[in-house]
Coordinates of C-alpha atoms and ligand atoms in Angstrom, one line a residue:
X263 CA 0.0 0.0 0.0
X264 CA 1.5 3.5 -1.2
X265 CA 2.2 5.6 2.0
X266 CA 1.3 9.6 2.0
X267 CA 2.7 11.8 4.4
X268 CA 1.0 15.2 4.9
X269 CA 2.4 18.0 6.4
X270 CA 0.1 20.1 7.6
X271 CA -3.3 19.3 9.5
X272 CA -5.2 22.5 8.6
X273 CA -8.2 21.9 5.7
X274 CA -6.3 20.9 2.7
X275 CA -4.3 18.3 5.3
X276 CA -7.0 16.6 6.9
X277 CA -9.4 16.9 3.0
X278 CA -5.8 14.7 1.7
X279 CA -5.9 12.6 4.4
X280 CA -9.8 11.5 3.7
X281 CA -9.8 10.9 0.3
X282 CA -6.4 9.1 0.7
X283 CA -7.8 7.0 3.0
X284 CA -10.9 6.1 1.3
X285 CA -8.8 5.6 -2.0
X286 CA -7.2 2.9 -0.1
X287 CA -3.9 4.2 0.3
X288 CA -2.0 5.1 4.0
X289 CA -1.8 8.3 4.9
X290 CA -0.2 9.7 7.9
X291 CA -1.0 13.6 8.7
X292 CA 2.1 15.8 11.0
X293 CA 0.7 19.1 12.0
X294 CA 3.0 21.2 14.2
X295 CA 0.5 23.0 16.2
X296 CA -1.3 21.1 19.3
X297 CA -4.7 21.0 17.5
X298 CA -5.9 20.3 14.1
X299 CA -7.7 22.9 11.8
X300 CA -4.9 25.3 11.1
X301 CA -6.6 28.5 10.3
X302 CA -10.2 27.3 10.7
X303 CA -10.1 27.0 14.4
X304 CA -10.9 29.4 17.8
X305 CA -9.8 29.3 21.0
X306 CA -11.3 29.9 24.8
X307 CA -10.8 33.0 27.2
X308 CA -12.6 33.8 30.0
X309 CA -15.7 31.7 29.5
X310 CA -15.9 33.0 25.8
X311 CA -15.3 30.4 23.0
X312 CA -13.5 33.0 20.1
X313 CA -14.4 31.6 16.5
X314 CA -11.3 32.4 14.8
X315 CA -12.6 31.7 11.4
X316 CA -16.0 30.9 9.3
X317 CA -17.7 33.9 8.3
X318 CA -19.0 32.3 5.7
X319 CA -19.1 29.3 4.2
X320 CA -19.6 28.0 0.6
X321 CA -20.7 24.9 -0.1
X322 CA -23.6 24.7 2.5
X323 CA -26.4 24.7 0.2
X324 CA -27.8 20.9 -0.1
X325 CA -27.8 19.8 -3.7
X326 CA -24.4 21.7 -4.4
X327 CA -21.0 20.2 -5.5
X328 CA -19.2 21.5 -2.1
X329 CA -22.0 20.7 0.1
X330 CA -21.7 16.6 -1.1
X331 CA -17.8 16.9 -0.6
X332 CA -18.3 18.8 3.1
X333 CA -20.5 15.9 3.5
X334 CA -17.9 13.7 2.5
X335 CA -15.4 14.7 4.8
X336 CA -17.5 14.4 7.8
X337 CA -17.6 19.0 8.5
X338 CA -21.2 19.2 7.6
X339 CA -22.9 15.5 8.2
X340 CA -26.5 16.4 10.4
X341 CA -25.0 19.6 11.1
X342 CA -27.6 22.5 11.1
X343 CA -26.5 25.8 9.1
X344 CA -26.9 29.4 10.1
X345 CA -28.3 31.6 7.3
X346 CA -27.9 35.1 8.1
X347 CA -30.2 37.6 6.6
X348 CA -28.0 40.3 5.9
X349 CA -23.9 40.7 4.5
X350 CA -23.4 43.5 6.7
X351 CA -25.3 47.1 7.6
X352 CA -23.6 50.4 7.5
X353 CA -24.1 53.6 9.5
X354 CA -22.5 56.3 7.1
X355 CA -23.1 60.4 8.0
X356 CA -26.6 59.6 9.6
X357 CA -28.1 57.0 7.1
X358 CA -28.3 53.1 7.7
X359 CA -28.0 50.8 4.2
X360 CA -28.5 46.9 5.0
X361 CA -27.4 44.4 2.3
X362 CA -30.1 42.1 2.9
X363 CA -29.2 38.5 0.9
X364 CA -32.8 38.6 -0.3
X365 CA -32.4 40.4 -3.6
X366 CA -35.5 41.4 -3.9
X367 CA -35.1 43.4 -0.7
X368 CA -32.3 44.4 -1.2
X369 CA -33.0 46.1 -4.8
X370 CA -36.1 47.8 -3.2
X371 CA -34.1 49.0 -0.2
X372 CA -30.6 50.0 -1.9
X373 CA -33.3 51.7 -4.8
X374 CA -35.4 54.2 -1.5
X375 CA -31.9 55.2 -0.5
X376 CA -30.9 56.2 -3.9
X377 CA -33.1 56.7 -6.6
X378 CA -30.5 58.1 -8.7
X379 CA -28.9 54.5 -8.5
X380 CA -31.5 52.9 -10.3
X381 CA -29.4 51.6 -13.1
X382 CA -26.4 50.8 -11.1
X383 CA -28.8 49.1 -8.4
X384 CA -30.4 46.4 -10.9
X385 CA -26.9 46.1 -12.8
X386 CA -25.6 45.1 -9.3
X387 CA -28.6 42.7 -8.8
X388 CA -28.0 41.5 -12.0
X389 CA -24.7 40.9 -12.0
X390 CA -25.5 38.9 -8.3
X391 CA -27.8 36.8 -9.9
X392 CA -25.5 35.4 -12.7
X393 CA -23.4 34.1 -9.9
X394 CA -26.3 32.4 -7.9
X395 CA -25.7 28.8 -9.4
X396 CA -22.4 29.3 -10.1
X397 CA -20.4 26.5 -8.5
X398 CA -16.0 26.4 -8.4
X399 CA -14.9 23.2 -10.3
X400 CA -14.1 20.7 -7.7
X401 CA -14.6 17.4 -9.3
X402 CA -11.6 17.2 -10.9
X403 CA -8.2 18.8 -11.6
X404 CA -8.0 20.2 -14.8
X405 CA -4.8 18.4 -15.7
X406 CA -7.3 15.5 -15.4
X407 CA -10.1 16.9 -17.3
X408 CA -10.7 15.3 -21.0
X409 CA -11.4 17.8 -23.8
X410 CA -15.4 17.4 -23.3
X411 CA -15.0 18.0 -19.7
X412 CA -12.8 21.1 -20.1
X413 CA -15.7 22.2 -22.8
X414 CA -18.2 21.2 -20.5
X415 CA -17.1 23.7 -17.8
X416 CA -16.7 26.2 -20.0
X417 CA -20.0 26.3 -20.9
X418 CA -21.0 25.7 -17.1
X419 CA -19.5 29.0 -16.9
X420 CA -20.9 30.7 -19.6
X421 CA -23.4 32.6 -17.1
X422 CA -20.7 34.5 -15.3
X423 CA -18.4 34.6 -18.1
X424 CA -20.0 38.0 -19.3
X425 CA -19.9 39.9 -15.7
X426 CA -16.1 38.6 -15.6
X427 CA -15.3 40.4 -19.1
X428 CA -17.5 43.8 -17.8
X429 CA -15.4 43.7 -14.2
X430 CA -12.5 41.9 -13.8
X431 CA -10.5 44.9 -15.1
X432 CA -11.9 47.1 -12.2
X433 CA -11.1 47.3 -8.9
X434 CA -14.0 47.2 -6.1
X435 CA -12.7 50.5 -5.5
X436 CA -13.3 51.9 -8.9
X437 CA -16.6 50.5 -9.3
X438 CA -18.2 51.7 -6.3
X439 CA -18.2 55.3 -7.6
X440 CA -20.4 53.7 -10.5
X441 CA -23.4 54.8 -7.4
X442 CA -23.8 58.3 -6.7
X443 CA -24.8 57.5 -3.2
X444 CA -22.1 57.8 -0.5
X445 CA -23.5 55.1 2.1
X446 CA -24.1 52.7 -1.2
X447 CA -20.6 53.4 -1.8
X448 CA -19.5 52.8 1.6
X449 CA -21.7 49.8 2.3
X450 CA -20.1 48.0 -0.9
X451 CA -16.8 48.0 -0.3
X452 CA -17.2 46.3 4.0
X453 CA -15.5 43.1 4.2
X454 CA -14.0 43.1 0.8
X455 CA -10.3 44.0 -0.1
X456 CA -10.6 47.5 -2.0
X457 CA -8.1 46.8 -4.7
X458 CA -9.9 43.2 -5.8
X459 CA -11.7 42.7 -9.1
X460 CA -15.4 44.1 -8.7
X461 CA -16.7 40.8 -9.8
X462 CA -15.9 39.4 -6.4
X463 CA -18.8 41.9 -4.8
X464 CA -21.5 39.8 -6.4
X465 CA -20.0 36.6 -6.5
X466 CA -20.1 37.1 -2.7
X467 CA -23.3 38.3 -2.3
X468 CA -24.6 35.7 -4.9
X469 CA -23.0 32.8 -2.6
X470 CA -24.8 34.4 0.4
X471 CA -28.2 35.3 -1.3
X472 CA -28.3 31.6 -2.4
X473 CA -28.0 29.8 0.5
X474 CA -24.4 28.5 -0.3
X475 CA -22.7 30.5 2.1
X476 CA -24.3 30.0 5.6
X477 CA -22.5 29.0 8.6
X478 CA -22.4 25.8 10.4
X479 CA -23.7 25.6 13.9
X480 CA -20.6 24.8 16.3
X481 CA -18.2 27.3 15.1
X482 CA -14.7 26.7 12.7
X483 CA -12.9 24.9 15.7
X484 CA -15.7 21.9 15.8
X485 CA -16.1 21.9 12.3
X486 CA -12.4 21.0 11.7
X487 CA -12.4 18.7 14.7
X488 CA -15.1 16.9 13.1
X489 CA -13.4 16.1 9.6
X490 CA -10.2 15.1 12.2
X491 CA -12.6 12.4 13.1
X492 CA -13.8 11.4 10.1
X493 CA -10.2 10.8 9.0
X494 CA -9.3 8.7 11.8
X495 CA -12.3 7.1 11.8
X496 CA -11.4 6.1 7.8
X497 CA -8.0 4.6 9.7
X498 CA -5.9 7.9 9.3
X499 CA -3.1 8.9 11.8
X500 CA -2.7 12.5 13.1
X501 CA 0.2 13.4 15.0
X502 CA 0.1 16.9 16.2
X503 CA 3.2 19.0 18.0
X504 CA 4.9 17.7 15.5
X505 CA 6.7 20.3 13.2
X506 CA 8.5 19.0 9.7
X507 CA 11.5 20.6 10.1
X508 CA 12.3 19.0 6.3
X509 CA 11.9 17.5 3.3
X510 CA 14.1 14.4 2.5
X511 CA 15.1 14.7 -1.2
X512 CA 17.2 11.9 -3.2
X513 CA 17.7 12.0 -6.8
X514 CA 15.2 15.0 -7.4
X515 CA 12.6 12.7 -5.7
X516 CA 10.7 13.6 -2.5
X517 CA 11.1 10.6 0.0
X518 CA 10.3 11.5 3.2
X519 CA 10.5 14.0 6.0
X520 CA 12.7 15.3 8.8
X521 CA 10.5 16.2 12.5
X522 CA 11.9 18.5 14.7
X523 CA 13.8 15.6 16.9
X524 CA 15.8 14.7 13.9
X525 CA 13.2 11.2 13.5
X526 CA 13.3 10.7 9.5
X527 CA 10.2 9.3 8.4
X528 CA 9.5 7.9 4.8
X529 CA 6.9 7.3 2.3
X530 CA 5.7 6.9 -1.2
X531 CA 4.6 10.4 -1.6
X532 CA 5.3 13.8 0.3
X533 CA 2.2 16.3 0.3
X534 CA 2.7 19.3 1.9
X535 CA -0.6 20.9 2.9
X536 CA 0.9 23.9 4.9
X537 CA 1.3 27.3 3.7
X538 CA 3.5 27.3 0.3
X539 CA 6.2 30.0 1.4
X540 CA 7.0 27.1 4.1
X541 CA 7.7 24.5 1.4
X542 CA 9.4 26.4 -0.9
X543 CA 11.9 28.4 1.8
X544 CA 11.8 26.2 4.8
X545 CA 11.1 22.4 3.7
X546 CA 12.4 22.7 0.6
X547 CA 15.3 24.9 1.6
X548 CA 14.9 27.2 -1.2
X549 CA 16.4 24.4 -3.8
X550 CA 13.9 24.2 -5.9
X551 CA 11.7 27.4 -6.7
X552 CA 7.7 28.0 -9.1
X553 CA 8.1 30.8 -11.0
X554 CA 4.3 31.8 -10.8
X555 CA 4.9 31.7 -6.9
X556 CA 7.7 34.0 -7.1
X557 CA 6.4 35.9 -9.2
X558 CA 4.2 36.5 -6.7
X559 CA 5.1 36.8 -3.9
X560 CA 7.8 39.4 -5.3
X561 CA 4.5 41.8 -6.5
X562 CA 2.5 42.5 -3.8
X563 CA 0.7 45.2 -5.2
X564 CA -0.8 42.6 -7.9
X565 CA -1.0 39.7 -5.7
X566 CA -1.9 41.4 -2.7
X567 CA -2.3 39.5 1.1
X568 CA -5.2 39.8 3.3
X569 CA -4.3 40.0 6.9
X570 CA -6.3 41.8 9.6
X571 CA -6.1 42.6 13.5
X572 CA -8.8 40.6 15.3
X573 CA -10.6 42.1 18.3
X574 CA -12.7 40.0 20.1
X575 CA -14.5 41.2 23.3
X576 CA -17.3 39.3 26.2
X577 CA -19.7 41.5 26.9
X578 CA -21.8 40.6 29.9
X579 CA -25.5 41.1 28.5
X580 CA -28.0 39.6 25.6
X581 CA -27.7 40.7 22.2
X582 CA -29.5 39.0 20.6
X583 CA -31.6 41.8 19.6
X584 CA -28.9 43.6 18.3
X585 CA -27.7 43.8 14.6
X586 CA -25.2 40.6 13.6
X587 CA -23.0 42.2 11.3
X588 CA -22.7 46.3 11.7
X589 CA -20.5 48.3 11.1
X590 CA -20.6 52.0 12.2
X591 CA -18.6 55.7 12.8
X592 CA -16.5 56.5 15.6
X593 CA -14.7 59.9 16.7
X594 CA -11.5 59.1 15.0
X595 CA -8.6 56.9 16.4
X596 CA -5.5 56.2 15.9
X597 CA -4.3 52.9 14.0
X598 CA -1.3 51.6 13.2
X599 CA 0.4 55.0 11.2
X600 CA -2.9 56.5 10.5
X601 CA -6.9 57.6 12.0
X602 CA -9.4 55.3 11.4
X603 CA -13.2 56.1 12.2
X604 CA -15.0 53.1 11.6
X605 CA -15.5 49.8 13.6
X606 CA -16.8 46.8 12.5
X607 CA -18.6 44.7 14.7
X608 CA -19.6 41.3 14.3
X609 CA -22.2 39.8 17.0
X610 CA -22.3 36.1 17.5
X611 CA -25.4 35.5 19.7
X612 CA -26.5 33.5 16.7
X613 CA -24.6 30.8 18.0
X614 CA -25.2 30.5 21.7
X615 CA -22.2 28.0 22.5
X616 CA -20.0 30.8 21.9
X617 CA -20.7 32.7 25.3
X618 CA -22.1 31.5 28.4
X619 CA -25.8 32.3 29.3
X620 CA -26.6 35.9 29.3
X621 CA -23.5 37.1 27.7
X622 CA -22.6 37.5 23.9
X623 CA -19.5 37.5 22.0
X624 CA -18.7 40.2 19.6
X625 CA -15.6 40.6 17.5
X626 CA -14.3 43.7 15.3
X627 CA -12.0 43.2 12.7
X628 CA -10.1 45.8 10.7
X629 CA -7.6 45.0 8.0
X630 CA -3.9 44.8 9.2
X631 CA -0.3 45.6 7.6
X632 CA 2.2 43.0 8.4
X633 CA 4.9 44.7 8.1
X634 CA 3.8 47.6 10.7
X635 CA 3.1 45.1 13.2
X636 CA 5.9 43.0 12.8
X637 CA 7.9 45.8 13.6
X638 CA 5.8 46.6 16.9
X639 CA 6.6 43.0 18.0
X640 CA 10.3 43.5 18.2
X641 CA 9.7 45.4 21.6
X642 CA 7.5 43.0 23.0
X643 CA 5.8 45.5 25.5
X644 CA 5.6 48.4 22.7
X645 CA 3.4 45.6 21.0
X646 CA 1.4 44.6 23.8
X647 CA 0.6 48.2 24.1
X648 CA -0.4 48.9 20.8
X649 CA -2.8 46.0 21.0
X650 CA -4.1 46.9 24.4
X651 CA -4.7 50.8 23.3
X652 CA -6.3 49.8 19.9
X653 CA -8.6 47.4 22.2
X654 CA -9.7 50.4 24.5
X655 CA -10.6 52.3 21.5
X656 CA -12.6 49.9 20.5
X657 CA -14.7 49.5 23.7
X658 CA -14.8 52.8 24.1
X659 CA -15.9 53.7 20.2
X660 CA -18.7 50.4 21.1
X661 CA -19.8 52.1 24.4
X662 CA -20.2 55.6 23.0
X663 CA -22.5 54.4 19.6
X664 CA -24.2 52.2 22.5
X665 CA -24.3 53.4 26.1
X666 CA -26.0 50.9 27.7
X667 CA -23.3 48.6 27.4
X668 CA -21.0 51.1 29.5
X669 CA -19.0 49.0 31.9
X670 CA -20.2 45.5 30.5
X671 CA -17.6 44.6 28.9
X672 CA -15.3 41.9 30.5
X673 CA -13.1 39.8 28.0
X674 CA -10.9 41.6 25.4
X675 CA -9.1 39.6 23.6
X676 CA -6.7 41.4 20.4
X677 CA -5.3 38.8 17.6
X678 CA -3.0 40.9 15.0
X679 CA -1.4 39.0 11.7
X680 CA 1.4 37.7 13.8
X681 CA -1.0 35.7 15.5
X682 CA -1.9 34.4 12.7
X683 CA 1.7 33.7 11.3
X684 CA 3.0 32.3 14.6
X685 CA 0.0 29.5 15.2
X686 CA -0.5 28.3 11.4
X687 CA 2.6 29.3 9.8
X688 CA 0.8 32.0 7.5
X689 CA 2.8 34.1 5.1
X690 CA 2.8 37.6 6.2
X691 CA 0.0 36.3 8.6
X692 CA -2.4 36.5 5.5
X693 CA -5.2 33.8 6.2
X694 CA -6.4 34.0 2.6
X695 CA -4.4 33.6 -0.2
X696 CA -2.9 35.9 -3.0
X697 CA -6.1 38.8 -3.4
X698 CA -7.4 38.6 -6.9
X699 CA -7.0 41.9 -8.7
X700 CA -7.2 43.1 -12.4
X701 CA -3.6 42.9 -12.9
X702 CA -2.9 39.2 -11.2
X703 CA -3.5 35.8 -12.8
X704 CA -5.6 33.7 -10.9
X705 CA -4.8 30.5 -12.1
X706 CA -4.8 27.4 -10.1
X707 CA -1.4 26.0 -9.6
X708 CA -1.6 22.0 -10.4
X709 CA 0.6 21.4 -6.8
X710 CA 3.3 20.2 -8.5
X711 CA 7.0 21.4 -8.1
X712 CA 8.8 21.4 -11.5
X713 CA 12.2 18.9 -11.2
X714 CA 11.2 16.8 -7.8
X715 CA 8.9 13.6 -8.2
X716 CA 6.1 12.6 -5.9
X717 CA 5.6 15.5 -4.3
X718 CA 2.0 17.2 -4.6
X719 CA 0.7 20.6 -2.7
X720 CA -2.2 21.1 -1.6
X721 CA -3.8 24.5 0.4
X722 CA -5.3 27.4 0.1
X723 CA -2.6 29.2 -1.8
X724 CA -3.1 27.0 -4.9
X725 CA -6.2 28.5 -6.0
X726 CA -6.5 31.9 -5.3
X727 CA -8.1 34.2 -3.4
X728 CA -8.1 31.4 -1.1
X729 CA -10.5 30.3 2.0
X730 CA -12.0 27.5 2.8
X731 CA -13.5 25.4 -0.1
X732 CA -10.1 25.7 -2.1
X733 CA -8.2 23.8 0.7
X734 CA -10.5 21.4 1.0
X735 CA -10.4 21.1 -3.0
X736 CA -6.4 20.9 -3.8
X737 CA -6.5 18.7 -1.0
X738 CA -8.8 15.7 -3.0
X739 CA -7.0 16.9 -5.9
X740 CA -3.6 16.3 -4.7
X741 CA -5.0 12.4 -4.3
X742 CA -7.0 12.4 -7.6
X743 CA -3.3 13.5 -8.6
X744 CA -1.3 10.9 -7.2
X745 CA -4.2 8.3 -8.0
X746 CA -4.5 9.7 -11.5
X747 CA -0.5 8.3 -12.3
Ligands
FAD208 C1 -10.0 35.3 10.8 C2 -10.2 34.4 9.7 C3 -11.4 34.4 9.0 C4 -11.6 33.6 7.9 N1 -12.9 33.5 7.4 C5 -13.1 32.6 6.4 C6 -14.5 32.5 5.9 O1 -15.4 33.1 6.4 N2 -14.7 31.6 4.9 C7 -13.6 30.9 4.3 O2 -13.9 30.1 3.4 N3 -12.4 31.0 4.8 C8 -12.1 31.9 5.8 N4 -10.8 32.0 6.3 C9 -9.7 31.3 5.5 C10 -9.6 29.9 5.9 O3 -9.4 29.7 7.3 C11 -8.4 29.3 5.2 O4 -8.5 29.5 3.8 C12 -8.2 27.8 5.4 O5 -8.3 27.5 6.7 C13 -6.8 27.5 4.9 O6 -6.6 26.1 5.0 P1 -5.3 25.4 4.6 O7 -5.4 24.0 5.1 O8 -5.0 25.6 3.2 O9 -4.1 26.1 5.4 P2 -3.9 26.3 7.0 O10 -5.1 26.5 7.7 O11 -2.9 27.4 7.1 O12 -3.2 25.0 7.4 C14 -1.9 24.7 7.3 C15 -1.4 23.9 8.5 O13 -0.1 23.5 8.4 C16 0.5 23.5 9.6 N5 2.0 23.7 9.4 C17 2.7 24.7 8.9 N6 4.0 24.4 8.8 C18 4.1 23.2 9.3 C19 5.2 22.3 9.4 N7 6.5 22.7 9.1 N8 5.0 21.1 9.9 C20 3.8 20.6 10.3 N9 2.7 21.4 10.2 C21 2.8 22.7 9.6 C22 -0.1 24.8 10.3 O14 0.1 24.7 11.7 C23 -1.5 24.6 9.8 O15 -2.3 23.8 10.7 C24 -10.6 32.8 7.4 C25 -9.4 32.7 8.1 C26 -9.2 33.5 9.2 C27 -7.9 33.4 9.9

């Protein structure tokens, strides 16, 4: 029996691991952290339960491609999805906009705010619609697609193709002033990376106004734990606090791996499942190099990362009357080198395991440069007091815009991208991959490193912009891959 060995027990890892095991082959998962899940995970303080990841989630409409493979790999079996109502609402100079996923609702509400936005408004609505069955190939890598299927998905595509063409060479930020309307032009860009094409707005609110992109009940951490399960229930092995400190290379052929106690282990196949910056510099020790990855990670401007400080805080009362995704204006503050007066402010009482009875979780994100922090964390206590200020501004910034919540808070709890890079490894702390923007190729990368033999990647930074349902793709791919030989 061929033996696999994954490094790397976040998605892609534990996907690999499943669908090596039920291809009938061994497969033996080393993930250096204590827990499995990588990036989809969270983490306890104070009586809180911190979901670290799922915002939402694509694939969780029954009947779709991604649904049957979450199914597969044990995430979404009997599990009950969340489907929120709304992507987000926005308080901008005195006016609220909600983008409801009906819409419907969402045409007739964006349309009162701004009549003058007629046009733009049912372009927009259009535009979301074409995505609404859209589904991302999954079945099969394309290396391993026949001519008909390669046709075939073409013209599965052909509904999206023609919003692609009209904005995939405009930025998010350049299509916003399309609408006259400064909240509308506010409330499109929340939670999306300015500088990304403009057809990533509706493809995201098409996957939430679908049904495809609810969240499961539990939380990220339970939903990794349970596909952990799945694969050792299928006879996998996970061992965890174990770090690959190397890959074992002989005649241009991967054969094995080096943990951090020197222990060489070996197998058929090596399939690293962490984040690619760690296989090419660390594992790899820079010997052998993909051109389309350096190419980049040298041009961040066109291949831009997606990191983001994290501020999660327990506030001792219910709210579950209160908006779930809102973001508002503050009195300006100061972040990182400049002011900022917005906060974002993400309310989990959907999800009542998160906080114990009475209390709610809520968590504020803003979006993060590496570099800036990275340099904070060279004097550990100038870092720890840039995260404990930003914190205070953000209870205090929740406490002015709602009063009643004066003095109630009790758990703060600040994660910044070097969180994020020193638990899972993640380049620059970015926990999606390369951003998609008009000037970057999004290809997906076929896992394989050119010159070295039976080794196949898997992971988010494959296929980008990244997230969940890619990892859990390249990881079944990497298997169709070494199946397919
Ligand atoms: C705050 C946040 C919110 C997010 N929201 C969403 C969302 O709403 N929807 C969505 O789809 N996605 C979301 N994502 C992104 C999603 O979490 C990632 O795309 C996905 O988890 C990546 O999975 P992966 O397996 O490719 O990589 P990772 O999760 O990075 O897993 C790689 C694993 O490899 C391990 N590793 C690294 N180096 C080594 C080594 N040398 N030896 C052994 N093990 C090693 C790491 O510890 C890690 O466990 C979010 C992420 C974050 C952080």
């Amino acid at each position: 029996m061929k033996k696999i060995i994954i490094i790397g027990g976040g998605i892609a890892g534990l996907s690999a691991g499943i669908y090596a095991q039920k291809a009938g082959l061994q497969s033996v998962v080393y993930e250096k952290h204590i827990i499995s899940g990588g990036e989809c995970t969270g983490w306890d303080r104070k009586g809180f339960h911190i979901d670290g990841c799922i915002h939402w989630l694509t694939g969780t409409k029954p009947g779709t491609k991604l649904y049957k493979l979450w199914e597969e790999v044990g995430a979404l079996e009997n599990i009950d999805i969340y489907q929120p109502e709304s992507f987000g609402t926005i308080e901008y100079q005195g006016k609220t906009v909600t983008l409801w996923t009906d819409l419907d609702k969402l045409k007739k509400h964006l349309t009162e705010i701004s009549p003058e936005d007629q046009e733009e408004i049912e372009k927009l609505i259009k535009y979301t619609k074409a995505y609404l069955n859209f589904e991302m190939p999954s079945d099969k890598p394309m290396d391993q697609m026949s001519l008909m299927e390669k046709i075939k998905l073409g013209m599965s595509m052909k509904d999206v193709a023609f919003v692609m063409n009209k904005l995939q060479k405009v930025t998010i930020a350049e299509y916003v002033t399309r609408f006259k309307s400064p909240i509308i032009r506010e409330a499109l860009k929340v939670g999306l990376m300015e500088n990304y094409c403009a057809y990533t707005l509706p493809f995201t609110y098409a996957t939430l106004a679908s049904g495809n992109g609810g969240i499961p009940r539990g939380g990220s951490k339970a939903f990794a734990l349970r596909m952990e399960e799945k694969y050792k229930s299928l006879g996998g092995e996970v061992n965890l606090g174990q770090e690959v400190k190397e890959i074992i290379i002989d005649n241009d052929t991967a054969t094995g791996i080096i943990l951090g106690d020197g222990a060489k282990v070996y197998g058929d196949y090596i399939l690293p499942a962490c984040d690619t910056n760690i296989t090419f510099e660390k594992l790899l020790k820079g010997k052998y190099q993909d051109e389309s990855f350096s190419h980049k990670y040298t041009n961040e401007e066109t291949y831009p990362l997606f990191s983001g400080v994290y501020i999660a805080l327990g506030i001792d009362g219910d709210l579950s009357s209160y908006t779930k995704d809102l973001v508002f204006e503050t009195a300006q503050f100061p972040f990182e080198d400049k002011d900022i007066n917005q906060i974002s402010m993400k309310n989990y009482s959907y999800e009542p395991s998160f906080a114990p009875k009475g209390k709610s979780l809520v968590i504020s994100y803003i979006n993060a440069n590496y570099k800036w922090w990275k340099e904070k964390r060279e004097n550990l206590k100038e870092y720890n007091s840039e995260k404990s200020s930003l914190g205070n501004n953000i209870i205090e910034g929740i406490e002015t815009r709602f009063p009643e919540l004066k003095g109630k808070i009790t758990l703060l709890d600040v994660a910044t991208p070097l969180t994020f890079e020193r638990y899972c490894g993640a380049y620059k702390g970015s926990y999606m991959s390369f951003g998609s923007t008009p000037k970057g190729d999004q290809k997906i990368h076929d896992g394989k490193i050119k010159g070295l033999k039976n080794l196949y990647m898997a992971g988010q930074w494959l296929m980008p912009p990244g997230g969940l349902p890619t990892a859990l793709v390249t990881g079944k791919w990497a298997i169709q891959r070494i199946c397919g030989k």
